[in-house]
PDB file of N, CA and C in Angstrom:
ATOM      1  N   MET A1232      10.722  -6.664  -2.319  1.00  0.00           N
ATOM      2  CA  MET A1232      10.701  -5.420  -2.717  1.00  0.00           C
ATOM      3  C   MET A1232      10.460  -4.800  -0.512  1.00  0.00           C
ATOM      4  N   THR A1233      10.919  -3.220  -0.603  1.00  0.00           N
ATOM      5  CA  THR A1233      11.179  -3.239   0.980  1.00  0.00           C
ATOM      6  C   THR A1233       8.988  -2.316   1.554  1.00  0.00           C
ATOM      7  N   LEU A1234       8.998  -2.567   2.752  1.00  0.00           N
ATOM      8  CA  LEU A1234       7.821  -1.265   2.973  1.00  0.00           C
ATOM      9  C   LEU A1234       8.529   0.067   1.863  1.00  0.00           C
ATOM     10  N   ALA A1235       9.162   0.520   2.215  1.00  0.00           N
ATOM     11  CA  ALA A1235       9.635   1.446   1.763  1.00  0.00           C
ATOM     12  C   ALA A1235       9.588   2.029   0.272  1.00  0.00           C
ATOM     13  N   GLU A1236      10.217   0.899  -0.609  1.00  0.00           N
ATOM     14  CA  GLU A1236       9.808   0.570  -2.038  1.00  0.00           C
ATOM     15  C   GLU A1236       8.734   0.708  -2.541  1.00  0.00           C
ATOM     16  N   ARG A1237       7.394  -0.340  -1.732  1.00  0.00           N
ATOM     17  CA  ARG A1237       6.574  -0.320  -2.022  1.00  0.00           C
ATOM     18  C   ARG A1237       5.712   1.151  -1.765  1.00  0.00           C
ATOM     19  N   LEU A1238       6.036   1.929  -0.696  1.00  0.00           N
ATOM     20  CA  LEU A1238       5.127   2.918  -0.196  1.00  0.00           C
ATOM     21  C   LEU A1238       5.560   3.973  -1.195  1.00  0.00           C
ATOM     22  N   THR A1239       7.317   4.301  -1.567  1.00  0.00           N
ATOM     23  CA  THR A1239       7.316   4.988  -2.997  1.00  0.00           C
ATOM     24  C   THR A1239       6.352   4.521  -4.222  1.00  0.00           C
ATOM     25  N   LYS A1240       6.736   3.541  -4.327  1.00  0.00           N
ATOM     26  CA  LYS A1240       5.979   2.848  -5.868  1.00  0.00           C
ATOM     27  C   LYS A1240       4.272   3.717  -5.380  1.00  0.00           C
ATOM     28  N   ALA A1241       3.473   2.920  -4.738  1.00  0.00           N
ATOM     29  CA  ALA A1241       2.507   3.246  -4.272  1.00  0.00           C
ATOM     30  C   ALA A1241       1.897   4.769  -4.645  1.00  0.00           C
ATOM     31  N   LEU A1242       2.802   5.740  -3.936  1.00  0.00           N
ATOM     32  CA  LEU A1242       2.520   7.527  -3.949  1.00  0.00           C
ATOM     33  C   LEU A1242       2.669   7.641  -5.240  1.00  0.00           C
ATOM     34  N   SER A1243       3.752   7.592  -5.945  1.00  0.00           N
ATOM     35  CA  SER A1243       4.571   7.685  -7.139  1.00  0.00           C
ATOM     36  C   SER A1243       2.715   7.509  -8.160  1.00  0.00           C
ATOM     37  N   LEU A1244       2.635   6.457  -7.889  1.00  0.00           N
ATOM     38  CA  LEU A1244       1.191   6.361  -9.235  1.00  0.00           C
ATOM     39  C   LEU A1244       0.088   6.948  -8.653  1.00  0.00           C
ATOM     40  N   ARG A1245      -0.125   7.246  -7.217  1.00  0.00           N
ATOM     41  CA  ARG A1245      -1.379   8.178  -7.020  1.00  0.00           C
ATOM     42  C   ARG A1245      -1.488   9.700  -7.611  1.00  0.00           C
ATOM     43  N   LYS A1246      -1.949   9.922  -8.669  1.00  0.00           N
ATOM     44  CA  LYS A1246      -2.211  11.161  -8.585  1.00  0.00           C
ATOM     45  C   LYS A1246      -2.133  12.060  -7.853  1.00  0.00           C
ATOM     46  N   GLY A1247      -1.315  13.251  -8.034  1.00  0.00           N
ATOM     47  CA  GLY A1247      -1.517  14.589  -6.508  1.00  0.00           C
ATOM     48  C   GLY A1247      -1.297  14.061  -5.088  1.00  0.00           C
ATOM     49  N   ALA A1248      -0.503  12.980  -5.044  1.00  0.00           N
ATOM     50  CA  ALA A1248      -0.533  12.092  -3.825  1.00  0.00           C
ATOM     51  C   ALA A1248       0.614  12.598  -3.018  1.00  0.00           C
ATOM     52  N   THR A1249       0.712  13.374  -1.639  1.00  0.00           N
ATOM     53  CA  THR A1249       1.728  13.509  -1.307  1.00  0.00           C
ATOM     54  C   THR A1249       2.289  13.419   0.329  1.00  0.00           C
ATOM     55  N   LYS A1250       3.406  13.504   0.676  1.00  0.00           N
ATOM     56  CA  LYS A1250       3.831  12.720   1.591  1.00  0.00           C
ATOM     57  C   LYS A1250       2.997  13.037   2.845  1.00  0.00           C
ATOM     58  N   ALA A1251       2.899  14.897   3.022  1.00  0.00           N
ATOM     59  CA  ALA A1251       1.952  15.659   3.828  1.00  0.00           C
ATOM     60  C   ALA A1251       0.672  15.067   3.960  1.00  0.00           C
ATOM     61  N   ALA A1252      -0.067  15.145   2.646  1.00  0.00           N
ATOM     62  CA  ALA A1252      -1.647  14.515   3.075  1.00  0.00           C
ATOM     63  C   ALA A1252      -1.547  12.699   3.362  1.00  0.00           C
ATOM     64  N   LEU A1253      -0.395  11.829   2.813  1.00  0.00           N
ATOM     65  CA  LEU A1253      -0.404  10.601   3.471  1.00  0.00           C
ATOM     66  C   LEU A1253      -0.470  10.335   4.837  1.00  0.00           C
ATOM     67  N   ALA A1254       0.497  11.099   5.616  1.00  0.00           N
ATOM     68  CA  ALA A1254       0.465  11.092   7.042  1.00  0.00           C
ATOM     69  C   ALA A1254      -1.508  11.251   7.653  1.00  0.00           C
ATOM     70  N   ARG A1255      -1.583  12.921   6.891  1.00  0.00           N
ATOM     71  CA  ARG A1255      -2.959  13.215   7.343  1.00  0.00           C
ATOM     72  C   ARG A1255      -3.607  11.740   7.461  1.00  0.00           C
ATOM     73  N   ALA A1256      -4.114  11.659   6.147  1.00  0.00           N
ATOM     74  CA  ALA A1256      -4.694  10.379   5.945  1.00  0.00           C
ATOM     75  C   ALA A1256      -4.883   8.885   6.603  1.00  0.00           C
ATOM     76  N   ALA A1257      -3.114   8.860   7.132  1.00  0.00           N
ATOM     77  CA  ALA A1257      -3.095   7.690   8.200  1.00  0.00           C
ATOM     78  C   ALA A1257      -3.082   7.956   9.428  1.00  0.00           C
ATOM     79  N   LYS A1258      -2.878   9.340   9.959  1.00  0.00           N
ATOM     80  CA  LYS A1258      -3.644   9.820  10.916  1.00  0.00           C
ATOM     81  C   LYS A1258      -2.230   9.478  12.220  1.00  0.00           C
ATOM     82  N   VAL A1259      -0.996   9.971  11.431  1.00  0.00           N
ATOM     83  CA  VAL A1259      -0.207   9.713  11.784  1.00  0.00           C
ATOM     84  C   VAL A1259       1.165  11.224  11.390  1.00  0.00           C
ATOM     85  N   THR A1260       2.485  11.236  12.034  1.00  0.00           N
ATOM     86  CA  THR A1260       2.971  12.819  11.729  1.00  0.00           C
ATOM     87  C   THR A1260       3.358  12.541  10.816  1.00  0.00           C
ATOM     88  N   SER A1261       4.144  13.959   9.955  1.00  0.00           N
ATOM     89  CA  SER A1261       5.194  13.349   8.966  1.00  0.00           C
ATOM     90  C   SER A1261       6.399  13.199   9.423  1.00  0.00           C
ATOM     91  N   PRO A1262       6.864  13.446  10.762  1.00  0.00           N
ATOM     92  CA  PRO A1262       7.823  13.000  10.926  1.00  0.00           C
ATOM     93  C   PRO A1262       7.910  11.239  10.964  1.00  0.00           C
ATOM     94  N   SER A1263       6.669  10.043  11.034  1.00  0.00           N
ATOM     95  CA  SER A1263       6.405   9.322  11.151  1.00  0.00           C
ATOM     96  C   SER A1263       6.345   8.697   9.192  1.00  0.00           C
ATOM     97  N   VAL A1264       6.144   9.540   8.723  1.00  0.00           N
ATOM     98  CA  VAL A1264       5.907   8.833   7.117  1.00  0.00           C
ATOM     99  C   VAL A1264       7.149   9.031   6.847  1.00  0.00           C
ATOM    100  N   SER A1265       8.388  10.276   7.113  1.00  0.00           N
ATOM    101  CA  SER A1265       8.976  10.201   6.539  1.00  0.00           C
ATOM    102  C   SER A1265      10.093   8.740   6.793  1.00  0.00           C
ATOM    103  N   ASP A1266      10.021   8.418   7.825  1.00  0.00           N
ATOM    104  CA  ASP A1266      10.258   7.031   8.695  1.00  0.00           C
ATOM    105  C   ASP A1266      10.077   5.899   7.931  1.00  0.00           C
ATOM    106  N   TRP A1267       8.784   6.315   7.244  1.00  0.00           N
ATOM    107  CA  TRP A1267       8.247   5.170   6.661  1.00  0.00           C
ATOM    108  C   TRP A1267       9.038   5.135   5.308  1.00  0.00           C
ATOM    109  N   PHE A1268       9.467   6.740   4.499  1.00  0.00           N
ATOM    110  CA  PHE A1268      10.200   6.123   3.682  1.00  0.00           C
ATOM    111  C   PHE A1268      11.410   6.086   3.443  1.00  0.00           C
ATOM    112  N   ASN A1269      11.953   6.244   4.647  1.00  0.00           N
ATOM    113  CA  ASN A1269      13.997   6.221   4.616  1.00  0.00           C
ATOM    114  C   ASN A1269      14.091   4.666   5.273  1.00  0.00           C
ATOM    115  N   GLY A1270      12.666   3.981   5.526  1.00  0.00           N
ATOM    116  CA  GLY A1270      13.141   2.786   5.783  1.00  0.00           C
ATOM    117  C   GLY A1270      13.996   2.945   6.999  1.00  0.00           C
ATOM    118  N   GLN A1271      13.170   3.663   7.463  1.00  0.00           N
ATOM    119  CA  GLN A1271      13.360   3.360   9.698  1.00  0.00           C
ATOM    120  C   GLN A1271      12.205   2.498   9.999  1.00  0.00           C
ATOM    121  N   THR A1272      11.298   2.700   9.391  1.00  0.00           N
ATOM    122  CA  THR A1272      10.028   1.683  10.262  1.00  0.00           C
ATOM    123  C   THR A1272       9.884   0.423   9.141  1.00  0.00           C
ATOM    124  N   LYS A1273      10.127  -0.411   9.072  1.00  0.00           N
ATOM    125  CA  LYS A1273      10.130  -1.683   9.055  1.00  0.00           C
ATOM    126  C   LYS A1273       8.561  -2.360   8.812  1.00  0.00           C
ATOM    127  N   ALA A1274       7.519  -2.263   9.614  1.00  0.00           N
ATOM    128  CA  ALA A1274       6.343  -2.520   9.502  1.00  0.00           C
ATOM    129  C   ALA A1274       5.514  -1.348   9.770  1.00  0.00           C
ATOM    130  N   LEU A1275       4.291  -1.822  10.180  1.00  0.00           N
ATOM    131  CA  LEU A1275       2.979  -0.382  10.249  1.00  0.00           C
ATOM    132  C   LEU A1275       2.094  -1.071  11.244  1.00  0.00           C
ATOM    133  N   MET A1276       1.539   0.248  11.780  1.00  0.00           N
ATOM    134  CA  MET A1276       0.652  -0.911  12.498  1.00  0.00           C
ATOM    135  C   MET A1276      -0.563  -1.043  11.930  1.00  0.00           C
ATOM    136  N   ALA A1277      -2.123  -1.981  12.636  1.00  0.00           N
ATOM    137  CA  ALA A1277      -2.996  -1.660  11.814  1.00  0.00           C
ATOM    138  C   ALA A1277      -3.223  -0.751  10.981  1.00  0.00           C
ATOM    139  N   GLU A1278      -3.760   0.111  12.261  1.00  0.00           N
ATOM    140  CA  GLU A1278      -4.852   1.371  11.899  1.00  0.00           C
ATOM    141  C   GLU A1278      -4.096   2.185  10.608  1.00  0.00           C
ATOM    142  N   PRO A1279      -2.909   2.932  10.725  1.00  0.00           N
ATOM    143  CA  PRO A1279      -1.430   3.248  10.425  1.00  0.00           C
ATOM    144  C   PRO A1279      -2.141   2.609   8.636  1.00  0.00           C
ATOM    145  N   LEU A1280      -1.918   1.651   9.048  1.00  0.00           N
ATOM    146  CA  LEU A1280      -1.496   0.405   7.456  1.00  0.00           C
ATOM    147  C   LEU A1280      -2.820   0.589   6.653  1.00  0.00           C
ATOM    148  N   ILE A1281      -3.941   0.789   7.076  1.00  0.00           N
ATOM    149  CA  ILE A1281      -5.184   0.712   6.509  1.00  0.00           C
ATOM    150  C   ILE A1281      -5.790   1.762   5.623  1.00  0.00           C
ATOM    151  N   ARG A1282      -5.494   2.990   6.717  1.00  0.00           N
ATOM    152  CA  ARG A1282      -5.305   3.981   6.521  1.00  0.00           C
ATOM    153  C   ARG A1282      -4.779   4.234   5.111  1.00  0.00           C
ATOM    154  N   ALA A1283      -3.105   3.893   5.153  1.00  0.00           N
ATOM    155  CA  ALA A1283      -2.340   4.572   4.421  1.00  0.00           C
ATOM    156  C   ALA A1283      -2.656   3.370   2.919  1.00  0.00           C
ATOM    157  N   ALA A1284      -3.030   2.362   2.966  1.00  0.00           N
ATOM    158  CA  ALA A1284      -3.253   1.756   2.124  1.00  0.00           C
ATOM    159  C   ALA A1284      -4.829   2.408   1.265  1.00  0.00           C
ATOM    160  N   GLN A1285      -5.192   2.671   1.988  1.00  0.00           N
ATOM    161  CA  GLN A1285      -7.119   3.486   1.620  1.00  0.00           C
ATOM    162  C   GLN A1285      -6.115   4.785   0.789  1.00  0.00           C
ATOM    163  N   TYR A1286      -5.813   5.586   1.594  1.00  0.00           N
ATOM    164  CA  TYR A1286      -5.024   6.675   0.791  1.00  0.00           C
ATOM    165  C   TYR A1286      -4.546   6.191  -0.505  1.00  0.00           C
ATOM    166  N   LEU A1287      -3.595   5.739  -0.613  1.00  0.00           N
ATOM    167  CA  LEU A1287      -2.883   5.532  -1.652  1.00  0.00           C
ATOM    168  C   LEU A1287      -3.755   4.480  -3.107  1.00  0.00           C
ATOM    169  N   GLY A1288      -4.862   3.573  -2.472  1.00  0.00           N
ATOM    170  CA  GLY A1288      -5.475   3.159  -3.609  1.00  0.00           C
ATOM    171  C   GLY A1288      -4.964   1.441  -3.820  1.00  0.00           C
ATOM    172  N   VAL A1289      -4.173   1.145  -2.867  1.00  0.00           N
ATOM    173  CA  VAL A1289      -3.956  -0.522  -2.192  1.00  0.00           C
ATOM    174  C   VAL A1289      -4.258  -0.983  -1.642  1.00  0.00           C
ATOM    175  N   ARG A1290      -4.031  -2.464  -1.749  1.00  0.00           N
ATOM    176  CA  ARG A1290      -4.538  -3.329  -0.749  1.00  0.00           C
ATOM    177  C   ARG A1290      -3.363  -3.589   0.035  1.00  0.00           C
ATOM    178  N   PRO A1291      -4.192  -3.550   1.557  1.00  0.00           N
ATOM    179  CA  PRO A1291      -3.434  -3.344   2.737  1.00  0.00           C
ATOM    180  C   PRO A1291      -2.466  -4.265   2.952  1.00  0.00           C
ATOM    181  N   LEU A1292      -2.811  -5.629   2.313  1.00  0.00           N
ATOM    182  CA  LEU A1292      -1.458  -7.138   2.238  1.00  0.00           C
ATOM    183  C   LEU A1292      -0.639  -6.598   1.355  1.00  0.00           C
ATOM    184  N   TRP A1293      -0.807  -6.197   0.469  1.00  0.00           N
ATOM    185  CA  TRP A1293       0.344  -5.778  -0.439  1.00  0.00           C
ATOM    186  C   TRP A1293       1.325  -4.583  -0.047  1.00  0.00           C
ATOM    187  N   LEU A1294       0.832  -4.209   0.526  1.00  0.00           N
ATOM    188  CA  LEU A1294       1.702  -2.426   1.760  1.00  0.00           C
ATOM    189  C   LEU A1294       1.924  -3.083   2.476  1.00  0.00           C
ATOM    190  N   ALA A1295       1.483  -4.141   3.028  1.00  0.00           N
ATOM    191  CA  ALA A1295       2.071  -4.362   4.515  1.00  0.00           C
ATOM    192  C   ALA A1295       3.526  -5.491   4.259  1.00  0.00           C
ATOM    193  N   CYS A1296       3.403  -6.268   3.277  1.00  0.00           N
ATOM    194  CA  CYS A1296       4.103  -7.075   2.987  1.00  0.00           C
ATOM    195  C   CYS A1296       4.390  -7.702   1.610  1.00  0.00           C
ATOM    196  N   GLY A1297       4.106  -6.568   0.636  1.00  0.00           N
ATOM    197  CA  GLY A1297       4.083  -7.263  -0.423  1.00  0.00           C
ATOM    198  C   GLY A1297       3.515  -8.137  -1.256  1.00  0.00           C
ATOM    199  N   GLU A1298       2.528  -8.875  -0.504  1.00  0.00           N
ATOM    200  CA  GLU A1298       1.472 -10.538  -1.455  1.00  0.00           C
ATOM    201  C   GLU A1298       0.788  -9.537  -1.968  1.00  0.00           C
ATOM    202  N   GLY A1299       0.329 -10.830  -3.244  1.00  0.00           N
ATOM    203  CA  GLY A1299      -0.940 -10.528  -3.437  1.00  0.00           C
ATOM    204  C   GLY A1299      -0.614  -8.627  -4.836  1.00  0.00           C
ATOM    205  N   PRO A1300      -1.883  -8.698  -5.819  1.00  0.00           N
ATOM    206  CA  PRO A1300      -1.254  -8.165  -5.950  1.00  0.00           C
ATOM    207  C   PRO A1300      -1.789  -6.820  -5.609  1.00  0.00           C
ATOM    208  N   MET A1301      -0.872  -5.276  -5.977  1.00  0.00           N
ATOM    209  CA  MET A1301      -1.165  -4.451  -5.397  1.00  0.00           C
ATOM    210  C   MET A1301      -2.650  -3.549  -4.911  1.00  0.00           C
ATOM    211  N   ALA A1302      -3.519  -3.434  -6.024  1.00  0.00           N
ATOM    212  CA  ALA A1302      -4.693  -2.697  -6.087  1.00  0.00           C
ATOM    213  C   ALA A1302      -5.626  -3.948  -6.350  1.00  0.00           C
ATOM    214  N   ASP A1303      -7.103  -3.562  -5.578  1.00  0.00           N
ATOM    215  CA  ASP A1303      -7.514  -4.230  -6.257  1.00  0.00           C
ATOM    216  C   ASP A1303      -8.142  -4.863  -8.003  1.00  0.00           C
ATOM    217  N   THR A1304      -7.740  -3.185  -8.670  1.00  0.00           N
ATOM    218  CA  THR A1304      -7.769  -3.951  -9.677  1.00  0.00           C
ATOM    219  C   THR A1304      -7.188  -4.981 -10.302  1.00  0.00           C
ATOM    220  N   GLU A1305      -6.266  -5.148 -10.144  1.00  0.00           N
ATOM    221  CA  GLU A1305      -5.577  -6.683 -10.499  1.00  0.00           C
ATOM    222  C   GLU A1305      -5.891  -7.567  -9.748  1.00  0.00           C
ATOM    223  N   ALA A1306      -6.715  -7.846  -9.154  1.00  0.00           N
ATOM    224  CA  ALA A1306      -7.490  -9.106  -8.237  1.00  0.00           C
ATOM    225  C   ALA A1306      -8.589  -8.903  -9.244  1.00  0.00           C
ATOM    226  N   ARG A1307      -9.368  -8.122  -9.263  1.00  0.00           N
ATOM    227  CA  ARG A1307     -10.445  -8.488 -10.222  1.00  0.00           C
ATOM    228  C   ARG A1307     -10.229  -8.910 -11.757  1.00  0.00           C
ATOM    229  N   GLU A1308      -9.128  -8.450 -12.263  1.00  0.00           N
ATOM    230  CA  GLU A1308      -8.662  -8.784 -13.475  1.00  0.00           C
ATOM    231  C   GLU A1308      -8.294 -10.612 -13.787  1.00  0.00           C
ATOM    232  N   ALA A1309      -7.280 -10.604 -12.651  1.00  0.00           N
ATOM    233  CA  ALA A1309      -6.982 -12.463 -12.385  1.00  0.00           C
ATOM    234  C   ALA A1309      -8.205 -13.199 -12.025  1.00  0.00           C
ATOM    235  N   LEU A1310      -8.907 -12.647 -11.002  1.00  0.00           N
ATOM    236  CA  LEU A1310     -10.218 -13.506 -11.625  1.00  0.00           C
ATOM    237  C   LEU A1310     -11.292 -13.654 -12.801  1.00  0.00           C
ATOM    238  N   ALA A1311     -11.616 -12.344 -13.530  1.00  0.00           N
ATOM    239  CA  ALA A1311     -11.861 -12.574 -14.771  1.00  0.00           C
ATOM    240  C   ALA A1311     -10.798 -13.621 -15.460  1.00  0.00           C
ATOM    241  N   ILE A1312      -9.584 -13.858 -15.626  1.00  0.00           N
ATOM    242  CA  ILE A1312      -8.883 -14.469 -16.174  1.00  0.00           C
ATOM    243  C   ILE A1312      -9.092 -16.379 -15.406  1.00  0.00           C
ATOM    244  N   TYR A1313      -8.413 -16.341 -14.335  1.00  0.00           N
ATOM    245  CA  TYR A1313      -8.305 -17.218 -14.049  1.00  0.00           C
ATOM    246  C   TYR A1313      -8.826 -17.586 -12.943  1.00  0.00           C
ATOM    247  N   GLY A1314     -10.257 -17.167 -12.943  1.00  0.00           N
ATOM    248  CA  GLY A1314     -11.158 -17.338 -11.870  1.00  0.00           C
ATOM    249  C   GLY A1314     -11.198 -18.114 -10.472  1.00  0.00           C
ATOM    250  N   ALA A1315     -11.825 -18.285  -9.685  1.00  0.00           N
ATOM    251  CA  ALA A1315     -12.483 -17.800  -8.249  1.00  0.00           C
ATOM    252  C   ALA A1315     -11.415 -18.798  -7.676  1.00  0.00           C
ATOM    253  N   GLY A1316     -11.025 -20.515  -8.290  1.00  0.00           N
ATOM    254  CA  GLY A1316     -10.822 -21.600  -7.331  1.00  0.00           C
ATOM    255  C   GLY A1316      -8.968 -21.000  -8.289  1.00  0.00           C
ATOM    256  N   ALA A1317      -8.621 -20.154  -8.545  1.00  0.00           N
ATOM    257  CA  ALA A1317      -7.273 -19.969  -9.012  1.00  0.00           C
ATOM    258  C   ALA A1317      -6.604 -18.894  -7.574  1.00  0.00           C
ATOM    259  N   TRP A1318      -7.406 -17.812  -7.546  1.00  0.00           N
ATOM    260  CA  TRP A1318      -6.880 -16.844  -6.986  1.00  0.00           C
ATOM    261  C   TRP A1318      -7.020 -17.562  -4.934  1.00  0.00           C
ATOM    262  N   PRO A1319      -5.542 -16.862  -4.571  1.00  0.00           N
ATOM    263  CA  PRO A1319      -4.697 -15.780  -5.151  1.00  0.00           C
ATOM    264  C   PRO A1319      -3.867 -16.802  -6.205  1.00  0.00           C
ATOM    265  N   PHE A1320      -3.437 -17.030  -6.370  1.00  0.00           N
ATOM    266  CA  PHE A1320      -2.793 -18.157  -7.032  1.00  0.00           C
ATOM    267  C   PHE A1320      -2.650 -19.482  -7.012  1.00  0.00           C
ATOM    268  N   LYS A1321      -1.867 -20.351  -7.642  1.00  0.00           N
ATOM    269  CA  LYS A1321      -1.949 -21.516  -7.944  1.00  0.00           C
ATOM    270  C   LYS A1321      -0.851 -22.122  -7.151  1.00  0.00           C
TER     271      LYS A1321
END
């Protein structure tokens, strides 16, 4: 899954989220966010990445490269089922 695909998925799952609000939250311009979504940007700088992930309610590592659970709720559920020794995965 590409960065653009992960952003699209996260934005669609966050009720009331908009690209304009994401730009404000990440402290970047709207054209920058457009580049994120149309695939022109392949990776985000650290600060906008963290801010975008926080706004979208997803884990920064998942947003950056698709690794691990999308959201912390998934991480808590996996820990409850498999235990700390199995995290992130065997």
